[in-house]
CSV table of C-alpha atoms and ligand atoms in Angstrom, one decimal:
chain,number,residue,atom,x,y,z
O,866,MET,CA,-131.1,67.7,30.7
O,867,TYR,CA,-129.0,70.6,29.5
O,868,ASP,CA,-130.5,74.0,28.6
O,869,ASN,CA,-127.3,75.6,27.3
O,870,THR,CA,-123.6,74.9,26.7
O,871,LYS,CA,-122.6,76.2,30.1
O,872,SER,CA,-124.6,73.4,31.9
O,873,LEU,CA,-123.2,70.9,29.5
O,874,VAL,CA,-119.6,72.0,30.2
O,875,LYS,CA,-120.2,72.0,33.9
O,876,ASN,CA,-121.4,68.4,33.7
O,877,ILE,CA,-118.3,67.4,31.8
O,878,MET,CA,-116.2,69.1,34.4
O,879,GLU,CA,-118.1,67.3,37.2
O,880,MET,CA,-117.0,64.0,35.6
O,881,LYS,CA,-113.4,64.8,35.0
O,882,ILE,CA,-112.1,67.5,37.4
O,883,PRO,CA,-112.4,65.5,40.7
O,884,LYS,CA,-109.9,63.0,39.1
O,885,SER,CA,-107.6,65.7,37.7
O,886,ASN,CA,-104.4,67.3,38.9
O,887,ILE,CA,-103.2,69.7,36.1
O,888,CYS,CA,-105.8,71.8,34.3
O,889,LEU,CA,-105.4,74.5,31.7
O,890,ASP,CA,-107.8,77.4,31.2
O,891,MET,CA,-106.8,78.5,27.7
O,892,THR,CA,-109.1,81.5,27.7
O,893,LEU,CA,-109.1,82.8,31.2
O,894,GLY,CA,-111.3,85.9,30.7
O,895,ASN,CA,-113.2,86.6,33.9
O,896,GLY,CA,-112.1,83.3,35.4
O,897,ASN,CA,-115.5,81.6,35.5
O,898,ASP,CA,-114.2,78.3,34.1
O,899,SER,CA,-111.2,78.3,36.5
O,900,LEU,CA,-113.4,79.0,39.5
O,901,ASN,CA,-115.9,76.3,38.5
O,902,MET,CA,-113.0,73.8,38.2
O,903,LEU,CA,-111.6,74.8,41.6
O,904,GLU,CA,-115.0,74.4,43.2
O,905,LEU,CA,-115.0,70.8,42.0
O,906,ASN,CA,-111.5,70.0,43.3
O,907,ASN,CA,-109.5,72.4,45.4
O,908,SER,CA,-106.3,70.5,45.1
O,909,ILE,CA,-105.9,71.0,41.3
O,910,LYS,CA,-103.3,73.3,39.7
O,911,ILE,CA,-104.8,75.6,37.1
O,912,TYR,CA,-102.7,77.4,34.5
O,913,GLY,CA,-104.9,80.2,33.0
O,914,PHE,CA,-103.9,82.1,29.9
O,915,ASP,CA,-105.2,85.4,28.5
O,916,ILE,CA,-103.7,87.9,26.1
O,917,GLN,CA,-105.6,90.7,28.0
O,918,LYS,CA,-103.5,91.8,31.0
O,919,SER,CA,-106.6,93.2,32.7
O,920,CYS,CA,-108.1,89.7,32.9
O,921,VAL,CA,-105.0,88.2,34.3
O,922,ASP,CA,-104.6,91.1,36.9
O,923,LYS,CA,-108.2,90.5,38.0
O,924,ILE,CA,-107.6,86.8,38.7
O,925,LYS,CA,-104.2,87.5,40.4
O,926,ALA,CA,-106.0,90.0,42.7
O,927,LEU,CA,-108.1,87.1,44.0
O,928,ASN,CA,-104.9,85.6,45.5
O,929,ILE,CA,-105.9,82.0,44.8
O,930,GLU,CA,-102.8,79.9,45.2
O,931,ASN,CA,-103.9,77.1,42.9
O,932,ILE,CA,-104.5,79.4,39.9
O,933,TYR,CA,-101.4,80.6,37.9
O,934,ALA,CA,-102.8,83.4,35.8
O,935,ILE,CA,-100.5,84.0,32.8
O,936,ASN,CA,-100.6,87.0,30.5
O,937,ASP,CA,-99.6,85.2,27.4
O,938,SER,CA,-101.2,83.5,24.4
O,939,HIS,CA,-102.4,79.9,24.9
O,940,ILE,CA,-100.1,78.8,22.1
O,941,ASN,CA,-97.2,79.3,24.5
O,942,PHE,CA,-98.7,77.1,27.2
O,943,ASP,CA,-95.7,74.7,27.0
O,944,LYS,CA,-93.4,77.4,28.3
O,945,TYR,CA,-95.2,77.1,31.6
O,946,VAL,CA,-96.5,73.5,31.8
O,947,ASP,CA,-94.5,70.4,30.8
O,948,SER,CA,-97.0,67.6,30.3
O,949,ASP,CA,-99.2,65.4,32.4
O,950,ILE,CA,-102.1,67.7,31.6
O,951,ASP,CA,-105.5,66.2,32.6
O,952,PHE,CA,-107.9,68.8,31.3
O,953,ALA,CA,-107.9,71.9,29.1
O,954,ILE,CA,-110.7,74.2,28.3
O,955,PHE,CA,-111.2,76.8,25.6
O,956,ASN,CA,-114.1,79.3,25.6
O,957,LEU,CA,-113.7,80.9,22.2
O,958,GLY,CA,-114.6,84.3,20.9
O,959,TYR,CA,-114.6,87.6,22.8
O,960,LEU,CA,-115.0,88.4,26.4
O,961,PRO,CA,-118.7,89.2,27.2
O,962,GLY,CA,-118.9,92.8,28.3
O,963,GLY,CA,-115.3,93.4,27.0
O,964,ASP,CA,-113.7,94.6,23.9
O,965,LYS,CA,-115.3,92.6,21.1
O,966,SER,CA,-112.4,93.2,18.7
O,967,ILE,CA,-110.2,91.0,20.9
O,968,THR,CA,-111.2,87.5,20.0
O,969,THR,CA,-109.6,84.1,19.7
O,970,ASP,CA,-108.0,83.3,16.3
O,971,TYR,CA,-108.6,80.0,14.7
O,972,ASP,CA,-105.1,79.6,13.3
O,973,THR,CA,-103.7,80.0,16.8
O,974,VAL,CA,-106.4,77.8,18.3
O,975,ILE,CA,-105.6,75.0,15.8
O,976,HIS,CA,-101.9,75.2,16.5
O,977,THR,CA,-102.4,75.2,20.2
O,978,ILE,CA,-104.6,72.1,20.0
O,979,GLU,CA,-102.0,70.4,17.8
O,980,LYS,CA,-99.4,71.0,20.6
O,981,LEU,CA,-101.8,70.0,23.3
O,982,LEU,CA,-102.6,66.7,21.8
O,983,CYS,CA,-99.0,65.6,22.5
O,984,ALA,CA,-98.9,67.1,26.0
O,985,ILE,CA,-102.1,65.7,27.5
O,986,LYS,CA,-102.3,62.4,29.4
O,987,ILE,CA,-104.2,59.4,28.1
O,988,ASP,CA,-107.8,59.9,29.2
O,989,ALA,CA,-107.3,63.6,29.3
O,990,LEU,CA,-110.0,65.9,27.9
O,991,ILE,CA,-109.9,69.1,25.8
O,992,VAL,CA,-113.3,71.0,25.9
O,993,ILE,CA,-114.0,73.7,23.4
O,994,THR,CA,-117.1,76.0,23.3
O,995,PHE,CA,-117.7,77.6,19.9
O,996,TYR,CA,-119.8,80.7,19.2
O,997,PRO,CA,-120.9,80.6,15.5
O,998,GLY,CA,-123.6,83.3,16.1
O,999,HIS,CA,-121.3,86.0,14.8
O,1000,LYS,CA,-119.1,86.2,11.7
O,1001,SER,CA,-115.6,85.6,13.2
O,1002,GLY,CA,-117.0,82.9,15.5
O,1003,LEU,CA,-118.6,81.1,12.5
O,1004,ASP,CA,-115.3,81.2,10.5
O,1005,GLU,CA,-113.5,80.0,13.6
O,1006,SER,CA,-115.9,77.1,14.2
O,1007,ILE,CA,-115.8,76.0,10.5
O,1008,ASN,CA,-112.0,76.0,10.5
O,1009,VAL,CA,-111.4,74.4,13.9
O,1010,LEU,CA,-114.0,71.7,13.2
O,1011,GLU,CA,-112.3,71.0,9.8
O,1012,TYR,CA,-109.1,70.3,11.8
O,1013,LEU,CA,-110.8,68.2,14.4
O,1014,ASN,CA,-112.3,66.0,11.7
O,1015,THR,CA,-108.8,65.0,10.7
O,1016,LEU,CA,-107.8,63.6,14.2
O,1017,ASP,CA,-106.9,59.9,14.2
O,1018,GLN,CA,-109.8,58.0,15.6
O,1019,LYS,CA,-107.5,55.3,17.0
O,1020,ARG,CA,-105.9,58.0,19.3
O,1021,TYR,CA,-108.7,60.5,20.0
O,1022,ASN,CA,-112.5,60.5,20.4
O,1023,VAL,CA,-113.9,63.7,19.2
O,1024,VAL,CA,-117.5,64.5,20.1
O,1025,LYS,CA,-119.7,67.4,19.0
O,1026,TYR,CA,-122.6,68.5,21.2
O,1027,GLU,CA,-125.1,70.8,19.6
O,1028,PHE,CA,-128.6,72.0,20.1
O,1029,VAL,CA,-130.2,71.1,16.8
O,1030,ASN,CA,-133.5,72.9,17.5
O,1031,GLN,CA,-132.2,76.3,18.5
O,1032,ILE,CA,-132.2,79.2,16.0
O,1033,ASN,CA,-129.4,81.6,15.0
O,1034,ASN,CA,-126.4,79.4,15.1
O,1035,PRO,CA,-126.3,78.6,18.8
O,1036,PRO,CA,-123.0,77.9,20.7
O,1037,PHE,CA,-121.8,74.3,20.6
O,1038,VAL,CA,-119.2,72.2,22.4
O,1039,CYS,CA,-116.6,69.8,21.1
O,1040,VAL,CA,-114.7,67.4,23.4
O,1041,ILE,CA,-111.5,65.6,22.5
O,1042,GLU,CA,-110.6,62.6,24.6
O,1043,ARG,CA,-107.1,61.1,24.2
O,1044,ILE,CA,-107.5,57.3,24.2
O,1045,LYS,CA,-104.0,56.2,23.2
R,1964,SAM,C1,-115.1,84.0,25.7
R,1964,SAM,S1,-113.8,84.8,26.5
R,1964,SAM,C2,-113.4,83.7,27.8
R,1964,SAM,C3,-114.3,83.7,29.0
R,1964,SAM,C4,-113.8,83.0,30.2
R,1964,SAM,N1,-113.6,81.6,30.0
R,1964,SAM,C5,-114.6,83.2,31.5
R,1964,SAM,O1,-114.9,82.3,32.2
R,1964,SAM,O2,-114.9,84.4,31.8
R,1964,SAM,C6,-112.4,84.6,25.5
R,1964,SAM,C7,-111.1,85.1,26.1
R,1964,SAM,O3,-110.0,84.6,25.3
R,1964,SAM,C8,-109.0,85.6,25.3
R,1964,SAM,N2,-108.0,85.2,24.2
R,1964,SAM,C9,-108.1,85.6,22.9
R,1964,SAM,N3,-107.0,85.1,22.2
R,1964,SAM,C10,-106.3,84.4,23.2
R,1964,SAM,C11,-105.0,83.7,23.1
R,1964,SAM,N4,-104.4,83.6,21.9
R,1964,SAM,N5,-104.5,83.2,24.2
R,1964,SAM,C12,-105.2,83.3,25.4
R,1964,SAM,N6,-106.4,84.0,25.5
R,1964,SAM,C13,-106.9,84.5,24.4
R,1964,SAM,C14,-109.7,86.9,25.2
R,1964,SAM,O4,-108.9,87.9,25.7
R,1964,SAM,C15,-110.9,86.6,26.1
R,1964,SAM,O5,-110.7,87.1,27.4
């Protein structure tokens, strides 16, 4: 079973990444999600976005040829990747151990997902981890979920995974699958 959202996300990656070519890490941070994807398939191409130059520089310094670390907002992903996207991952909120005032913003996240829904392949997944345990994360989860609730069920499956017996608004995960 899963004991936290990280093991759940890892399990989703294990199902999807071996069959993927183009993957987007929408919140690169310290690069853990990108490195986990690469471990599952070393022939994928990963486009990783972060608005913090320090995060991007750190990943660039690793000199991994499959990871294109881009110092830009995820909303501009289509400047760098055309289409044919198999997998995209968002890990919302602020960078652990970093500047807590630099967080994702729900308006930008919603507009990015809107654009992504047209750019991903059929069968592609978008995985989003939410952190409603703090005020801005709670606002973000309420607003993004409200948007996800509106997606056409004939074109997208949208699943929410949450720990219903954990206290203090634990993190949860949503997965969008394009079916048509
Ligand atoms: C929770 S952290 C991500 C952790 C990361 N996935 C890892 O494995 O270390 C969220 C990251 O999103 C970044 N971020 C915030 N707004 C962004 C935006 N509009 N576009 C891209 N990255 C953004 C922050 O700078 C921060 O590094």
